[in-house]
Amino acid sequence: RKKQDRISELLQKSGLGKRFQKKTFENFQITDANRAAFYQAKEFCANFPNTKRGLLITGPVGTGKTHLASAVTNDLIGRLYTVICRNITDIISLIKSTYGQKTELEEWEIVDILTTEVDLLVIDDLGKERASENTNTLLYQIINRLYNDERPIVVTTNFTSVTLAEKLGERGQSIVSRLTEMCEPVRTCGEDWRLKS
């Protein structure tokens, strides 16, 4: 019972919405196009926390990237690891909410939580945020801290490394270079499953 309560608490803090709290490896629809990605994500979980690299999950819209990232999150939370899994726009909004007003947490404290106080940070939809110098600086700060401390990260994006670097502006090359060194590349393929539903 205590373990179940702790899992529920961790799920609430993870940032996963109700839809994605139900996404697991067991209900992931394996196809020839995504089989390799599925097994890479499972292997990452099996080896955690003794994994040297995170995962950079790329592919077109609707090919299971967020499902895999959520499955990783749910698997690790089920083993009582602390995981934050958030869309990049939510992360940026959360940090910006500290600007110019009295809040419980300051910007540096949120960055600290994301980079030192959780076992794994999962960033969904990198490249979908509205790029600005401030946004890209924040993102660089988060990635660079994890890089320097040799901590794993899981990232999903619809973009190739070249396009992602362009979208992330002046610091794009540095961010993508670090992610490439930090993460195993995972590619999802196939048709948009949402359009087939």
Coordinates of C-alpha atoms in Angstrom, one line a residue:
R1 CA 0.0 0.0 0.0
K2 CA 2.8 2.4 0.9
K3 CA 4.5 1.6 -2.4
Q4 CA 1.3 2.3 -4.3
D5 CA 0.8 5.6 -2.5
R6 CA 4.4 6.6 -3.3
I7 CA 3.9 5.7 -7.0
S8 CA 0.7 7.8 -7.1
E9 CA 2.6 10.7 -5.5
L10 CA 5.4 10.4 -8.0
L11 CA 3.0 10.3 -10.9
Q12 CA 1.3 13.5 -9.8
K13 CA 4.6 15.2 -9.6
S14 CA 5.9 13.8 -12.9
G15 CA 3.9 16.2 -15.0
L16 CA 2.4 13.4 -17.0
G17 CA -1.3 14.1 -17.9
K18 CA -3.9 11.4 -17.4
R19 CA -3.7 10.2 -21.0
F20 CA 0.0 9.5 -20.7
Q21 CA -0.1 7.9 -17.3
K22 CA -1.8 5.0 -19.1
K23 CA 0.9 4.7 -21.8
T24 CA 3.1 1.7 -21.0
F25 CA 5.4 -0.8 -22.9
E26 CA 2.6 -3.3 -22.5
N27 CA 0.1 -1.3 -24.5
F28 CA 2.5 0.1 -27.1
Q29 CA 1.6 -1.2 -30.6
I30 CA 4.7 -2.8 -32.0
T31 CA 5.1 -2.7 -35.8
D32 CA 8.1 -3.4 -38.1
A33 CA 8.6 0.4 -38.3
N34 CA 8.9 1.0 -34.6
R35 CA 10.1 -2.4 -33.2
A36 CA 13.8 -1.2 -32.8
A37 CA 12.7 2.0 -31.0
F38 CA 10.5 0.0 -28.6
Y39 CA 13.4 -2.4 -27.6
Q40 CA 15.9 0.5 -27.2
A41 CA 13.5 2.2 -24.8
K42 CA 12.9 -1.0 -22.9
E43 CA 16.6 -1.7 -22.7
F44 CA 17.2 1.8 -21.3
C45 CA 14.8 1.1 -18.5
A46 CA 16.2 -2.3 -17.8
N47 CA 19.7 -0.8 -17.3
F48 CA 18.6 2.3 -15.4
P49 CA 20.2 3.9 -13.4
N50 CA 23.4 2.2 -14.7
T51 CA 23.0 3.6 -18.2
K52 CA 25.7 5.8 -19.7
R53 CA 23.5 7.5 -22.2
G54 CA 19.9 8.8 -22.4
L55 CA 17.6 8.6 -25.4
L56 CA 17.0 11.0 -28.2
I57 CA 13.7 9.8 -29.8
T58 CA 13.0 11.3 -33.2
G59 CA 10.5 10.8 -35.9
P60 CA 7.4 12.1 -37.6
V61 CA 4.2 13.2 -35.8
G62 CA 2.1 10.3 -34.5
T63 CA 4.7 7.5 -34.6
G64 CA 4.8 6.8 -30.9
K65 CA 7.6 9.1 -29.5
T66 CA 5.6 10.4 -26.6
H67 CA 4.1 7.0 -25.9
L68 CA 7.7 5.6 -25.6
A69 CA 8.8 8.5 -23.4
S70 CA 5.7 8.1 -21.2
A71 CA 6.3 4.3 -21.0
V72 CA 9.9 5.0 -19.8
T73 CA 8.5 7.4 -17.2
N74 CA 5.8 5.0 -16.0
D75 CA 8.2 2.1 -15.8
L76 CA 10.8 4.0 -13.7
I77 CA 8.1 5.6 -11.5
G78 CA 6.8 2.0 -10.9
R79 CA 10.2 1.3 -9.5
L80 CA 10.1 4.4 -7.3
Y81 CA 12.5 6.6 -9.3
T82 CA 11.7 10.3 -9.5
V83 CA 11.0 11.4 -13.1
I84 CA 9.8 14.7 -14.5
C85 CA 8.2 14.3 -18.0
R86 CA 7.1 17.5 -19.5
N87 CA 6.4 19.1 -22.8
I88 CA 9.1 21.7 -23.6
T89 CA 6.6 24.5 -23.7
D90 CA 5.3 23.6 -20.2
I91 CA 8.9 23.6 -18.9
I92 CA 9.6 27.0 -20.3
S93 CA 6.2 28.3 -19.1
L94 CA 6.9 27.0 -15.6
I95 CA 10.3 28.8 -15.4
K96 CA 8.9 32.0 -16.9
S97 CA 6.1 32.0 -14.3
T98 CA 8.7 33.0 -11.7
Y99 CA 9.5 36.3 -13.5
G100 CA 8.5 39.6 -11.9
Q101 CA 6.3 38.2 -9.2
K102 CA 6.5 36.5 -5.8
T103 CA 6.3 32.8 -6.3
E104 CA 7.2 29.8 -4.2
L105 CA 10.1 28.9 -6.4
E106 CA 12.6 31.1 -8.3
E107 CA 14.0 30.4 -11.7
W108 CA 17.3 28.9 -10.4
E109 CA 15.3 26.6 -8.1
I110 CA 13.2 25.1 -10.9
V111 CA 16.3 24.6 -13.0
D112 CA 18.0 23.0 -10.0
I113 CA 15.0 20.6 -9.5
L114 CA 15.1 19.6 -13.2
T115 CA 18.8 19.0 -13.3
T116 CA 19.8 17.6 -9.8
E117 CA 16.8 16.6 -7.8
V118 CA 15.2 14.0 -10.1
D119 CA 16.5 10.7 -11.3
L120 CA 15.5 11.5 -14.9
L121 CA 14.3 14.5 -16.9
V122 CA 12.1 13.7 -20.0
I123 CA 11.6 16.6 -22.4
D124 CA 8.8 16.0 -24.9
D125 CA 8.5 17.8 -28.3
L126 CA 11.8 19.7 -28.2
G127 CA 11.8 22.3 -31.0
K128 CA 8.0 23.1 -30.7
E129 CA 8.6 26.0 -28.3
R130 CA 8.6 29.5 -29.5
A131 CA 12.3 30.2 -29.8
S132 CA 13.7 33.3 -28.2
E133 CA 17.1 34.2 -26.8
N134 CA 15.8 33.8 -23.3
T135 CA 14.1 30.4 -24.0
N136 CA 17.2 29.0 -25.8
T137 CA 19.5 30.2 -22.9
L138 CA 17.2 28.4 -20.4
L139 CA 17.3 25.3 -22.5
Y140 CA 21.0 25.4 -22.9
Q141 CA 21.4 25.9 -19.1
I142 CA 19.4 22.7 -18.4
I143 CA 21.0 20.6 -21.0
N144 CA 24.5 21.8 -20.2
R145 CA 24.1 21.1 -16.4
L146 CA 22.9 17.5 -17.2
Y147 CA 25.8 17.1 -19.6
N148 CA 28.4 18.4 -17.2
D149 CA 27.1 16.1 -14.4
E150 CA 26.8 13.1 -16.7
R151 CA 23.1 12.7 -15.9
P152 CA 20.8 10.9 -18.4
I153 CA 18.0 12.6 -20.3
V154 CA 15.2 11.5 -22.6
V155 CA 14.2 13.8 -25.4
T156 CA 11.5 13.5 -28.1
T157 CA 11.4 15.7 -31.2
N158 CA 9.9 15.7 -34.7
F159 CA 13.0 17.3 -36.1
T160 CA 16.3 16.1 -37.5
S161 CA 19.5 17.3 -35.7
V162 CA 20.1 19.9 -38.5
T163 CA 16.6 21.4 -38.3
L164 CA 16.5 21.3 -34.5
A165 CA 19.8 23.2 -34.3
E166 CA 18.4 25.8 -36.7
K167 CA 15.2 26.1 -34.7
L168 CA 17.1 26.6 -31.4
G169 CA 19.0 29.7 -32.7
E170 CA 22.4 30.8 -31.6
R171 CA 22.8 28.0 -29.0
G172 CA 21.2 25.4 -31.2
Q173 CA 24.5 23.8 -32.3
S174 CA 25.8 23.5 -28.8
I175 CA 22.5 22.0 -27.5
V176 CA 22.2 19.5 -30.3
S177 CA 25.9 18.6 -30.0
R178 CA 25.5 17.9 -26.3
L179 CA 22.3 15.9 -26.8
T180 CA 24.0 13.8 -29.5
E181 CA 26.8 12.9 -27.1
M182 CA 24.5 12.3 -24.2
C183 CA 21.9 10.2 -25.9
E184 CA 21.4 7.1 -28.0
P185 CA 19.5 7.9 -31.2
V186 CA 16.1 6.3 -31.4
R187 CA 14.1 6.6 -34.6
T188 CA 10.3 6.0 -34.8
C189 CA 8.8 5.5 -38.2
G190 CA 5.4 4.7 -39.8
E191 CA 2.1 6.4 -40.3
D192 CA 0.4 8.8 -37.9
W193 CA -1.6 6.4 -35.6
R194 CA -3.9 9.3 -34.6
L195 CA -5.2 9.7 -38.1
K196 CA -5.9 6.0 -38.3
S197 CA -8.0 6.0 -35.1

